[in-house]
Coordinates of C-alpha atoms and ligand atoms in Angstrom, one line a residue:
X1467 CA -8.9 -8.2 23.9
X1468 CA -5.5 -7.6 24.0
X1469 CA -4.6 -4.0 25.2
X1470 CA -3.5 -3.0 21.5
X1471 CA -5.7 -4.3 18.7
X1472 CA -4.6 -6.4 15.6
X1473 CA -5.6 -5.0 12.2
X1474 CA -5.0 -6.4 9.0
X1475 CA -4.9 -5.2 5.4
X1476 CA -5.8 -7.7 2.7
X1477 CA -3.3 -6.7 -0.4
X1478 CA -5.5 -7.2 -3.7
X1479 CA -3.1 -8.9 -6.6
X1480 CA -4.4 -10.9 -9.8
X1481 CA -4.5 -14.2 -9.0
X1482 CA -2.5 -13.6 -6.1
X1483 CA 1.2 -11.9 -5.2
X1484 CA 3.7 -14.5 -5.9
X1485 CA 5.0 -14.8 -9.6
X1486 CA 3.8 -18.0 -10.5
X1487 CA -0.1 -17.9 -8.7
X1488 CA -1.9 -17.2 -12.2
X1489 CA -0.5 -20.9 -13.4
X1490 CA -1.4 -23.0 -10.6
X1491 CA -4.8 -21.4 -9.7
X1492 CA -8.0 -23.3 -12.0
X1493 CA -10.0 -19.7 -13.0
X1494 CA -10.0 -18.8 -16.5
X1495 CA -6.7 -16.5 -16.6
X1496 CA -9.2 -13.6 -18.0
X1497 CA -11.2 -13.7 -14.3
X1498 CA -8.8 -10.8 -13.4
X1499 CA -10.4 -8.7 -15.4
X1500 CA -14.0 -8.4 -14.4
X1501 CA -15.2 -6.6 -11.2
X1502 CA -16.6 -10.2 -10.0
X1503 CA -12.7 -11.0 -9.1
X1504 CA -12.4 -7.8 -7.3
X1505 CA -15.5 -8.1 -5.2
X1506 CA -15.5 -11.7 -4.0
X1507 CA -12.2 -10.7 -2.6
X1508 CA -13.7 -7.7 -0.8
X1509 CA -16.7 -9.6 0.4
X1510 CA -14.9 -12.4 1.7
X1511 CA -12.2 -9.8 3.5
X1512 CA -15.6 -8.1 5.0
X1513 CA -16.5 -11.8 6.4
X1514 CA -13.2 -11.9 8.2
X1515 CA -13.7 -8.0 9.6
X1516 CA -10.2 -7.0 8.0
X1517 CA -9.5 -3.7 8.4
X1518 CA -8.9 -2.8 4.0
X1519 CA -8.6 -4.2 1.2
X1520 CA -5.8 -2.1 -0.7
X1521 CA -4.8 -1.3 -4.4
X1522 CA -1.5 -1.1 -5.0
X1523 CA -0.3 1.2 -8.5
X1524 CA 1.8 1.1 -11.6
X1525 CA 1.3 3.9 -13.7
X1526 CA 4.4 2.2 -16.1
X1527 CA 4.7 -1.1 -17.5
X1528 CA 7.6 -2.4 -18.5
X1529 CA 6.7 -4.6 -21.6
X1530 CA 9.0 -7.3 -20.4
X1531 CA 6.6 -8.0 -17.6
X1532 CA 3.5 -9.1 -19.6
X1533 CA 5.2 -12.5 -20.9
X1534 CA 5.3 -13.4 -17.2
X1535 CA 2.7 -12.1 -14.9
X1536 CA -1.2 -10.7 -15.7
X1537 CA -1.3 -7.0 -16.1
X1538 CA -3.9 -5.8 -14.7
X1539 CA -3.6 -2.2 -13.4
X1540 CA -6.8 -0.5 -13.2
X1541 CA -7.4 3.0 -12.0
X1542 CA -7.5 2.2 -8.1
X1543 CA -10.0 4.7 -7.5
X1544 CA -12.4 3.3 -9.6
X1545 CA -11.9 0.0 -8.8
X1546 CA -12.6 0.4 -5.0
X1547 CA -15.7 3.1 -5.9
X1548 CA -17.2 0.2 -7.6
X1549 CA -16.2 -2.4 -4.5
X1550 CA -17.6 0.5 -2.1
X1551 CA -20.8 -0.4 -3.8
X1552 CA -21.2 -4.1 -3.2
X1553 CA -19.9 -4.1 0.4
X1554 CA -20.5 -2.3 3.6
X1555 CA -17.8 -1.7 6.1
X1556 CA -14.7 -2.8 5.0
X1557 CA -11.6 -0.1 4.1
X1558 CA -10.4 0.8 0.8
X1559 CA -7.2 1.5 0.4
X1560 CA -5.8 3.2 -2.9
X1561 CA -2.3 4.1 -4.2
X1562 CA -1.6 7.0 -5.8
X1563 CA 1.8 9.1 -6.3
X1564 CA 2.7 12.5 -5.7
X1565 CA 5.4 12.4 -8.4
X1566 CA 2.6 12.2 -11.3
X1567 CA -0.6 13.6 -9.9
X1568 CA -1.8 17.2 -8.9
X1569 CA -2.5 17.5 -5.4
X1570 CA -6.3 19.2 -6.0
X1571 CA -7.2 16.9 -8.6
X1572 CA -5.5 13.4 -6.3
X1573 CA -7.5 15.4 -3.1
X1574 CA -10.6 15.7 -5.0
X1575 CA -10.6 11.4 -6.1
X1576 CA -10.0 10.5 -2.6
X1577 CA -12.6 12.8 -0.8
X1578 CA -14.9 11.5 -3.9
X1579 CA -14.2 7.9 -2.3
X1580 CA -14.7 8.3 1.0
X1581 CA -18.1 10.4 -0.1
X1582 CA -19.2 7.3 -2.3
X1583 CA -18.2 4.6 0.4
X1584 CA -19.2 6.5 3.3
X1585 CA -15.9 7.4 5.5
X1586 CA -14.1 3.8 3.8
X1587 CA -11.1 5.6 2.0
X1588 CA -7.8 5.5 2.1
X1589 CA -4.9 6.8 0.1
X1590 CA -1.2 4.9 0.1
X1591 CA 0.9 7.6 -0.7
X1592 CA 3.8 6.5 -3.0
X1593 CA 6.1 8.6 -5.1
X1594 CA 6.9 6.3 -8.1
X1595 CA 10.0 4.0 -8.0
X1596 CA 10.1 3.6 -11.5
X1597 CA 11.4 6.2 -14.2
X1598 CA 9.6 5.0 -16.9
X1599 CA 6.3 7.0 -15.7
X1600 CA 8.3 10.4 -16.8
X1601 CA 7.0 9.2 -20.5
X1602 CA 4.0 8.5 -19.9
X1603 CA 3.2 11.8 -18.2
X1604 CA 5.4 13.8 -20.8
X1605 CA 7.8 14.5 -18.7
X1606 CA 11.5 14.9 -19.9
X1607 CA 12.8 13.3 -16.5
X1608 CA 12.1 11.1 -13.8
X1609 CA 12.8 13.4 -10.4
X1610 CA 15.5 12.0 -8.2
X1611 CA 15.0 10.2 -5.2
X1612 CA 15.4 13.1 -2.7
X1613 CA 13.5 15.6 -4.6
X1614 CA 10.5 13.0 -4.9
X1615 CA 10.2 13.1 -1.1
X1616 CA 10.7 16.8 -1.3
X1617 CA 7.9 17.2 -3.4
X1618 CA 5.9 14.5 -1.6
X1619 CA 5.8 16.5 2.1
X1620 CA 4.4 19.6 0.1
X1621 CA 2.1 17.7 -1.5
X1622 CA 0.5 15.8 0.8
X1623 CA 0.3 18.9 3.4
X1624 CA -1.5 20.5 -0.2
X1625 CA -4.0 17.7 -0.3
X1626 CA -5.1 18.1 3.2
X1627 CA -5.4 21.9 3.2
X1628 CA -7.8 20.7 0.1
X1629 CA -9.7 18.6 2.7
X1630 CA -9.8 21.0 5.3
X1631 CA -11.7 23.7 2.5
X1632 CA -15.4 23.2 4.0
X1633 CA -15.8 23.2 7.5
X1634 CA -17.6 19.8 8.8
X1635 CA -20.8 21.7 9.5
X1636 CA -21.1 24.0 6.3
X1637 CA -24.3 22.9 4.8
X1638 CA -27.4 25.0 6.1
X1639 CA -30.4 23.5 3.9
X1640 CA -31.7 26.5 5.0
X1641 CA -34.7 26.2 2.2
X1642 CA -36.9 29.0 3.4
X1643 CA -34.1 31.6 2.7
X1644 CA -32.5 29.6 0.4
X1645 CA -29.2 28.8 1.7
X1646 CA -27.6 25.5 0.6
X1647 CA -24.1 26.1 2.3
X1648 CA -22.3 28.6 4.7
X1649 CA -19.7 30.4 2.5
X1650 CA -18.4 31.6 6.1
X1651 CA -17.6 28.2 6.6
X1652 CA -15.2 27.7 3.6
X1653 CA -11.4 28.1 3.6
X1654 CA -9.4 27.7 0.5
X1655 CA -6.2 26.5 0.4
X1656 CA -4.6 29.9 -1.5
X1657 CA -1.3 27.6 -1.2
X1658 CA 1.7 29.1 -3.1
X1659 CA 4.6 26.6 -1.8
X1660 CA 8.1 26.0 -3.9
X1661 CA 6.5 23.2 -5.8
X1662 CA 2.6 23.4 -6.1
X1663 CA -0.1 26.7 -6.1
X1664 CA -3.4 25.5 -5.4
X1665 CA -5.6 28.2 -5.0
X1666 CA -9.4 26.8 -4.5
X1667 CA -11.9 24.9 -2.4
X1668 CA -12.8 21.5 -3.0
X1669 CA -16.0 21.2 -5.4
X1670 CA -17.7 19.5 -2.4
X1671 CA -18.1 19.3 1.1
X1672 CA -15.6 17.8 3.7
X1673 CA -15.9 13.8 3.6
X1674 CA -17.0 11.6 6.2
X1675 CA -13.6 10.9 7.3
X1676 CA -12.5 14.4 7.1
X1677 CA -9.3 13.1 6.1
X1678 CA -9.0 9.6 4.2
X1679 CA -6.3 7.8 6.0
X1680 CA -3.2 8.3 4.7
X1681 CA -0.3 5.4 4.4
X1682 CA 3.2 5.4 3.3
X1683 CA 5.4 2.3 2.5
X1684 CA 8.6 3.9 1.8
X1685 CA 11.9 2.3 3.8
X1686 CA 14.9 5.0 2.7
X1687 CA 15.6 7.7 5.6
X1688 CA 13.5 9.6 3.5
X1689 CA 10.9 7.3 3.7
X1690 CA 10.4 7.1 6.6
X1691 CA 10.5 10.5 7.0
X1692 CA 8.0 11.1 5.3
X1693 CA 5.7 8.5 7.1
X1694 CA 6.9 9.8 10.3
X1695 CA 5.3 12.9 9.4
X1696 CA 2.0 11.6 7.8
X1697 CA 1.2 8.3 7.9
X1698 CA -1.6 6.8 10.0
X1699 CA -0.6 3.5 8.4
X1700 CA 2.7 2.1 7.3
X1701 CA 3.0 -0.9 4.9
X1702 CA 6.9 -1.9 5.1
X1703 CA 8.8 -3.1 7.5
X1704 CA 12.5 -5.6 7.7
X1705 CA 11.7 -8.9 7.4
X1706 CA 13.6 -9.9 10.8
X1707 CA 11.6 -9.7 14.3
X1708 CA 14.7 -8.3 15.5
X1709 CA 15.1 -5.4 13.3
X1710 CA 11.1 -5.4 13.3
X1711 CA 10.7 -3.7 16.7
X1712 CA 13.5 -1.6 16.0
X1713 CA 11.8 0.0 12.7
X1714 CA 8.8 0.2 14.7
X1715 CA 10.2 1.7 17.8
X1716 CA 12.4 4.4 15.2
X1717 CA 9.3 5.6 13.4
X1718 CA 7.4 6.0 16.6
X1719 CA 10.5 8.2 18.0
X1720 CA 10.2 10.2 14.9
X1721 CA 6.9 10.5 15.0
X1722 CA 6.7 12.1 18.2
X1723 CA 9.2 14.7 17.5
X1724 CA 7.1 15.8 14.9
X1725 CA 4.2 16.3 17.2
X1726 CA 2.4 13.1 16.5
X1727 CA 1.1 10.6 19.3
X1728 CA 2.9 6.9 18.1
X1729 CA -0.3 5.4 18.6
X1730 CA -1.9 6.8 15.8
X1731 CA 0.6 5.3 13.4
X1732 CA 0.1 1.9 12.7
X1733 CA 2.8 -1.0 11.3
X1734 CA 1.2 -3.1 9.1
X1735 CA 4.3 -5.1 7.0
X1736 CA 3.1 -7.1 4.1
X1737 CA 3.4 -11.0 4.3
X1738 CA 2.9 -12.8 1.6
X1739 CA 0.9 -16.3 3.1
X1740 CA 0.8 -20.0 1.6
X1741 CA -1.0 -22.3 4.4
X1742 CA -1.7 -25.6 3.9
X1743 CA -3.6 -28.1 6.5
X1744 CA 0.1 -29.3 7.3
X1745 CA 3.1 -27.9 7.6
X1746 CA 4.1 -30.0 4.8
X1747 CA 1.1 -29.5 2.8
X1748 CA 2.0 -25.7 3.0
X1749 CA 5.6 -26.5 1.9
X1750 CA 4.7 -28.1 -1.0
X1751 CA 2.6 -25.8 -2.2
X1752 CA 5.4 -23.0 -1.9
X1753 CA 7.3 -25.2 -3.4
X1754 CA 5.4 -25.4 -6.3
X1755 CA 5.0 -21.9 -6.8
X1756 CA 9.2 -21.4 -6.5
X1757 CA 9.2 -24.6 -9.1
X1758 CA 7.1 -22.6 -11.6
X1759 CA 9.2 -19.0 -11.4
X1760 CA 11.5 -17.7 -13.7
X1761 CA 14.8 -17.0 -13.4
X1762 CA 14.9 -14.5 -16.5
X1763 CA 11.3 -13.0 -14.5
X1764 CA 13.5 -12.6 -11.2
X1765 CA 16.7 -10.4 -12.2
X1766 CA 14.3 -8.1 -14.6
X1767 CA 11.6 -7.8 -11.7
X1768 CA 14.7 -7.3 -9.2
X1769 CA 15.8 -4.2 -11.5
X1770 CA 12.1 -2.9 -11.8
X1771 CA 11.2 -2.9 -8.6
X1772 CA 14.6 -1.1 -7.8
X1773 CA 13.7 1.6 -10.2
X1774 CA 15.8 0.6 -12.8
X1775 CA 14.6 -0.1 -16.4
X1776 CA 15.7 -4.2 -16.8
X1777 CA 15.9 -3.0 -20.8
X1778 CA 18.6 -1.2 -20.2
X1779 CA 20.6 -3.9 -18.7
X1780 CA 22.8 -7.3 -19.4
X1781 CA 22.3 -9.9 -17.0
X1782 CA 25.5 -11.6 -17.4
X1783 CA 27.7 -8.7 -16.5
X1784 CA 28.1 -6.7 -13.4
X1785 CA 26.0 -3.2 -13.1
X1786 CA 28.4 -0.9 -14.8
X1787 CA 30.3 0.9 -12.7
X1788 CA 28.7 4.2 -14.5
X1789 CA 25.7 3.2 -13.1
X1790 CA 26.8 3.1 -9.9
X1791 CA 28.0 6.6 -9.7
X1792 CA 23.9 8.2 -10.2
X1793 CA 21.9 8.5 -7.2
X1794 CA 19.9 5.4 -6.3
X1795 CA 16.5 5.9 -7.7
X1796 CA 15.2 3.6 -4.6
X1797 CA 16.5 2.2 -1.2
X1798 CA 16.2 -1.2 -2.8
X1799 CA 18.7 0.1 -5.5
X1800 CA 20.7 1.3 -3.2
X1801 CA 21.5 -2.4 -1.6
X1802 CA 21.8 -3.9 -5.4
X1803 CA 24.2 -1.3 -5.1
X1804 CA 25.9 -2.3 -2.2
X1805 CA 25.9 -5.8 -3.4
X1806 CA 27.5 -5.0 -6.3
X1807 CA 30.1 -3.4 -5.1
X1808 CA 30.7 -6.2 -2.1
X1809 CA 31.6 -9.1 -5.4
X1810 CA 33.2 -7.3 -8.1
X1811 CA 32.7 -9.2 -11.5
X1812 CA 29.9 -11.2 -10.7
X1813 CA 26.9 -10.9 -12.8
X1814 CA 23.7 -9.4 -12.4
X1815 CA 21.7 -12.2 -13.0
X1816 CA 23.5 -13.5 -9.7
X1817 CA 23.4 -10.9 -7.7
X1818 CA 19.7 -10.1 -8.4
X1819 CA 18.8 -14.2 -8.0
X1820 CA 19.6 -13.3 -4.3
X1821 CA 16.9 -10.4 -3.7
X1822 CA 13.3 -11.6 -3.0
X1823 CA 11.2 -10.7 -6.5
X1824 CA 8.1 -7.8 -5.3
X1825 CA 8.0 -5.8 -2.5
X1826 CA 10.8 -7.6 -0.9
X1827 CA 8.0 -9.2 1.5
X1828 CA 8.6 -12.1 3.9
X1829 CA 6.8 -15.0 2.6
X1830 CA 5.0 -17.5 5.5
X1831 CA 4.2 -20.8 4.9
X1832 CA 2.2 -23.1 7.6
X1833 CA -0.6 -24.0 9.1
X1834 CA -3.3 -21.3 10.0
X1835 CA -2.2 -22.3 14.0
X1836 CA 1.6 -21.5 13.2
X1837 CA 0.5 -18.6 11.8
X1838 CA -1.9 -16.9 14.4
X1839 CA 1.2 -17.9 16.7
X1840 CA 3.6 -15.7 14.2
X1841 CA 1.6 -12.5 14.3
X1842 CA 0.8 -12.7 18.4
X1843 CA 4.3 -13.0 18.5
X1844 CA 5.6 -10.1 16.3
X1845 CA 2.2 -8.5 17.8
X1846 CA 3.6 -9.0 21.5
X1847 CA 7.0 -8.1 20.7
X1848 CA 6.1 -4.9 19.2
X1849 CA 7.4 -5.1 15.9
X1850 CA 3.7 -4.5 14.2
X1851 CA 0.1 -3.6 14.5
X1852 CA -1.1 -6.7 12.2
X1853 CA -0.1 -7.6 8.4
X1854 CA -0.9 -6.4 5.2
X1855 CA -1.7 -9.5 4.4
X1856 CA -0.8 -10.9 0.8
X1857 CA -2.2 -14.3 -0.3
X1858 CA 0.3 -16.4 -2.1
X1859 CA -2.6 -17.1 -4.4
X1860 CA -6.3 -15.7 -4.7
X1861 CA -8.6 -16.2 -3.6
X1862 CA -7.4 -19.2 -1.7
X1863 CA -5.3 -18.4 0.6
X1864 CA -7.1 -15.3 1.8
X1865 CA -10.3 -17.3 2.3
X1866 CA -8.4 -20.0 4.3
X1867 CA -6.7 -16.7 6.2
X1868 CA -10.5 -15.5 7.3
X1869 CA -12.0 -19.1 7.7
X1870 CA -9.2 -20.5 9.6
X1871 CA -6.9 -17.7 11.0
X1872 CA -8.9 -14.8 12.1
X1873 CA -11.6 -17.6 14.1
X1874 CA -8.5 -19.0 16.1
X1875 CA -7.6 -15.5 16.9
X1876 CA -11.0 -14.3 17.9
X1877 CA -10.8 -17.9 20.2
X1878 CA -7.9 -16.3 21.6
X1879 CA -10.0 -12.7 22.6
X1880 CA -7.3 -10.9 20.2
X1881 CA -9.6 -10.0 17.6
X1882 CA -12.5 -8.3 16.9
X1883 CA -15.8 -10.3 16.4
X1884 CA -17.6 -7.3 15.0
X1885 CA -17.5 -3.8 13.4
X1886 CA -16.9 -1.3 16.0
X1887 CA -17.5 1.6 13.7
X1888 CA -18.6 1.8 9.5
X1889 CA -15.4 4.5 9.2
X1890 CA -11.7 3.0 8.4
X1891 CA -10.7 5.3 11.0
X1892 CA -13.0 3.4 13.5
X1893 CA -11.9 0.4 12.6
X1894 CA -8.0 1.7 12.9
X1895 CA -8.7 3.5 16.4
X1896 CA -7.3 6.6 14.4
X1897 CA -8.9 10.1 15.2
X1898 CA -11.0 12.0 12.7
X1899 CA -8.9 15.3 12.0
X1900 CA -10.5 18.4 12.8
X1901 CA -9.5 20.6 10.4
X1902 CA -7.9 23.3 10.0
Ligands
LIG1347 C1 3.4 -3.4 0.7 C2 4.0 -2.4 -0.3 C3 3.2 -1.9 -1.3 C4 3.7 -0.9 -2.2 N1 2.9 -0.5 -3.2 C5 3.3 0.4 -4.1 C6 2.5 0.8 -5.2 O1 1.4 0.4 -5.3 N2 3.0 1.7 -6.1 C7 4.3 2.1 -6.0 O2 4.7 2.9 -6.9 N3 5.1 1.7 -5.0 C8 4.7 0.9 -4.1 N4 5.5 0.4 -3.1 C9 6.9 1.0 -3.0 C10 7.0 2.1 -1.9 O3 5.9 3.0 -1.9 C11 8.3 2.9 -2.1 O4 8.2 3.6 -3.3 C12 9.5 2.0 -2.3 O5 9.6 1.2 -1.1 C13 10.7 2.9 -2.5 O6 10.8 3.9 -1.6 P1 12.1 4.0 -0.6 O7 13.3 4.3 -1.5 O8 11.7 5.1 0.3 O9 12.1 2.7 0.1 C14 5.0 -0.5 -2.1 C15 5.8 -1.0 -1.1 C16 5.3 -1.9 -0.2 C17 6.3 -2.5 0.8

């Protein structure tokens, strides 16, 4: 074994994470909607020892988005309490924002999954790109960029004080005197910060994890910031190996100034994967995919996943310049922006046919060889811990990924061939917070 470890993430995504996957893949289109989906994708990310499988969350969809792509955004939480059921060891990773939750309630679901799965939670930490959740939540307005992040330190250092409320050893059982816990042993948060007051203990004792591990996947300055701060796991990352090691290398510098050892914080970029037996096997089915998208689909999904409501917007003129002048609600706004402004008079349907539709993920397409070689190389060059792996389509790809990636790296001694521990943090290498 190498002297770091790889780890991967397998991102969960109906039918699979490019646009065009729920028209080229046989199932009956309503398969997404059953826990049967959910759990064959669990199981068969178990078989290949991945580290999670992770939940990504809208809590606003734009209507424009159902003519194109499946909808189907469960409640993470109780989607991965249900997988924590029918597996054993595998991770489960959950999104949920700071922006529209309350940080004793968002404490409480995540402790509840770690509980239920036995030390196998997680929690993505996101604080809403999209302004159209302000309605949804009755709020008047969607909070700008910088005082999302504000909010987002407070609230996270909330949720943990929420954690640390029972002490790991606070039940007694003490039957003969009738003792069921130590109330010596509890310490409630009594947190009265600019933003939140959360006064009591959690309605249960510590979880297995003590903490669930937290990730972040933000790439502003602020971001980053953020994850420097508190993320054991980071999902983003530039698509370049280049500019890969330095993103790595900058958040492990900030990381350690804020009193952190780098090593527990983990770069885990998503990659969207289509491999074939061939190169060009692979290649045609990518191109297939690309054949089937949308052009309409694109610029709107460009604008969503920017933060920008694609309603609001006429493709076949520039951004107005009004728009230009409010605070980017996103850093991918922010280069829609700058492109923008680089080719005045060009329209948005062309400037936004240039930006990759999703994430903004790097998309590999190969043989399962080329692509072991890939993530050695970006492993060896330190630009990342492993991938967040995101299958082109699903279940396929993911299945080829564990049946035909994972056993050529195992060959290699650069992967695990068993379960070290039954905790995410085992699997991670991360270290079980004490508390406070
Ligand atoms: C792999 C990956 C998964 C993400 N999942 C979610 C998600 O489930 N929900 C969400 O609101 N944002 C999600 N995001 C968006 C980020 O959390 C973040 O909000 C976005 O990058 C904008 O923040 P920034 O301006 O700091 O870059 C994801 C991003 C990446 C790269």
């Amino acid at each position: 074994m190498s002297s770091r470890e790889l780890h991967f993430n397998a991102f969960v995504w109906p039918h699979g994470y490019h646009e065009s996957a729920w028209r080229v893949v046989g199932e009956d289109v309503r398969t997404v909607l059953g826990l049967p989906y959910y759990a064959d994708i669990a199981r068969t990310a178990e078989r290949g020892l991945l580290d999670t499988v992770f939940l990504a969350d809208d809590i606003a969809i734009p209507e424009y988005r159902v003519a194109h792509l499946p909808q189907t955004q469960f409640d993470p939480i109780s989607v991965l309490s249900a997988l924590a059921g029918v597996t054993s060891h595998i991770g489960l990773v959950g999104t949920g924002s700071t922006t529209y939750s309350q940080p004793w309630e968002l404490a409480r679901r995540f402790a509840t999954l770690d509980h239920l799965s036995g030390g196998r939670a997680g929690w993505n930490i996101v604080t809403t790109v999209t302004s159209l959740a302000a309605a949804n939540f009755g709020e008047a307005a969607h909070p700008d960029h910088a005082d999302r992040y504000a909010r987002a330190h407070e609230f996270v250092d909330v949720v943990t004080r929420a954690w640390d409320s029972w002490e790991d050893d606070a039940i007694v059982g003490d039957r003969p005197d009738g003792v069921w816990a130590d109330r010596a042993k509890l310490h409630a948060p009594r947190f009265h910060g600019e933003f939140y007051d959360v006064e009591g203990i959690l309605p249960f004792p510590r979880s297995p994890q003590g903490w669930p591990v937290l990730a972040q996947a933000g790439q502003s300055a602020a971001g980053i910031g953020l994850a420097a701060r508190y993320a054991e796991m980071v999902f983003s990352g530039p698509p370049s190996l280049e500019a890969a090691v330095t993103f790595r290398a900058d958040l492990h510098r900030q990381a350690a100034a804020a009193g952190r050892s780098p090593e527990q914080v983990l770069v885990l970029p998503a990659l969207m994967i289509t491999l074939g037996g061939t190169e060009a096997e692979a290649q045609a089915k990518a191109q297939r995919l690309e054949d089937l998208s949308s052009a309409e689909f694109r610029w709107q999904n460009v604008l969503y996943t920017a933060g920008l409501d694609p309603d609001g917007f006429d493709p076949s003129a520039p951004l107005p310049a009004s728009q230009l002048d409010i605070p980017a609600p996103s850093s991918r706004a922010s280069q829609l922006y700058e492109a923008t402004r680089a080719e005045p008079g060009a329209p948005l349907r062309e400037i936004a046919s240039r930006f990759k539709s999703g994430a903004g993920q790097f998309h590999f397409v190969g043989t399962p060889d080329q692509l072991a070689d890939h993530i050695l190389t970006w492993q060896d060059a330190g630009a990342v811990d492993g991938f967040t792996i995101m299958g082109s389509t699903l279940p396929h790809e993911l299945t080829t990924f564990v049946d035909h990636v994972i056993p050529t790296l195992q060959r290699k001694g650069r992967y695990r061939t068993e379960y070290r521990g039954t905790t995410l943090r085992e699997h991670l290498g991360l270290a079980r917070p004490r508390g406070r």
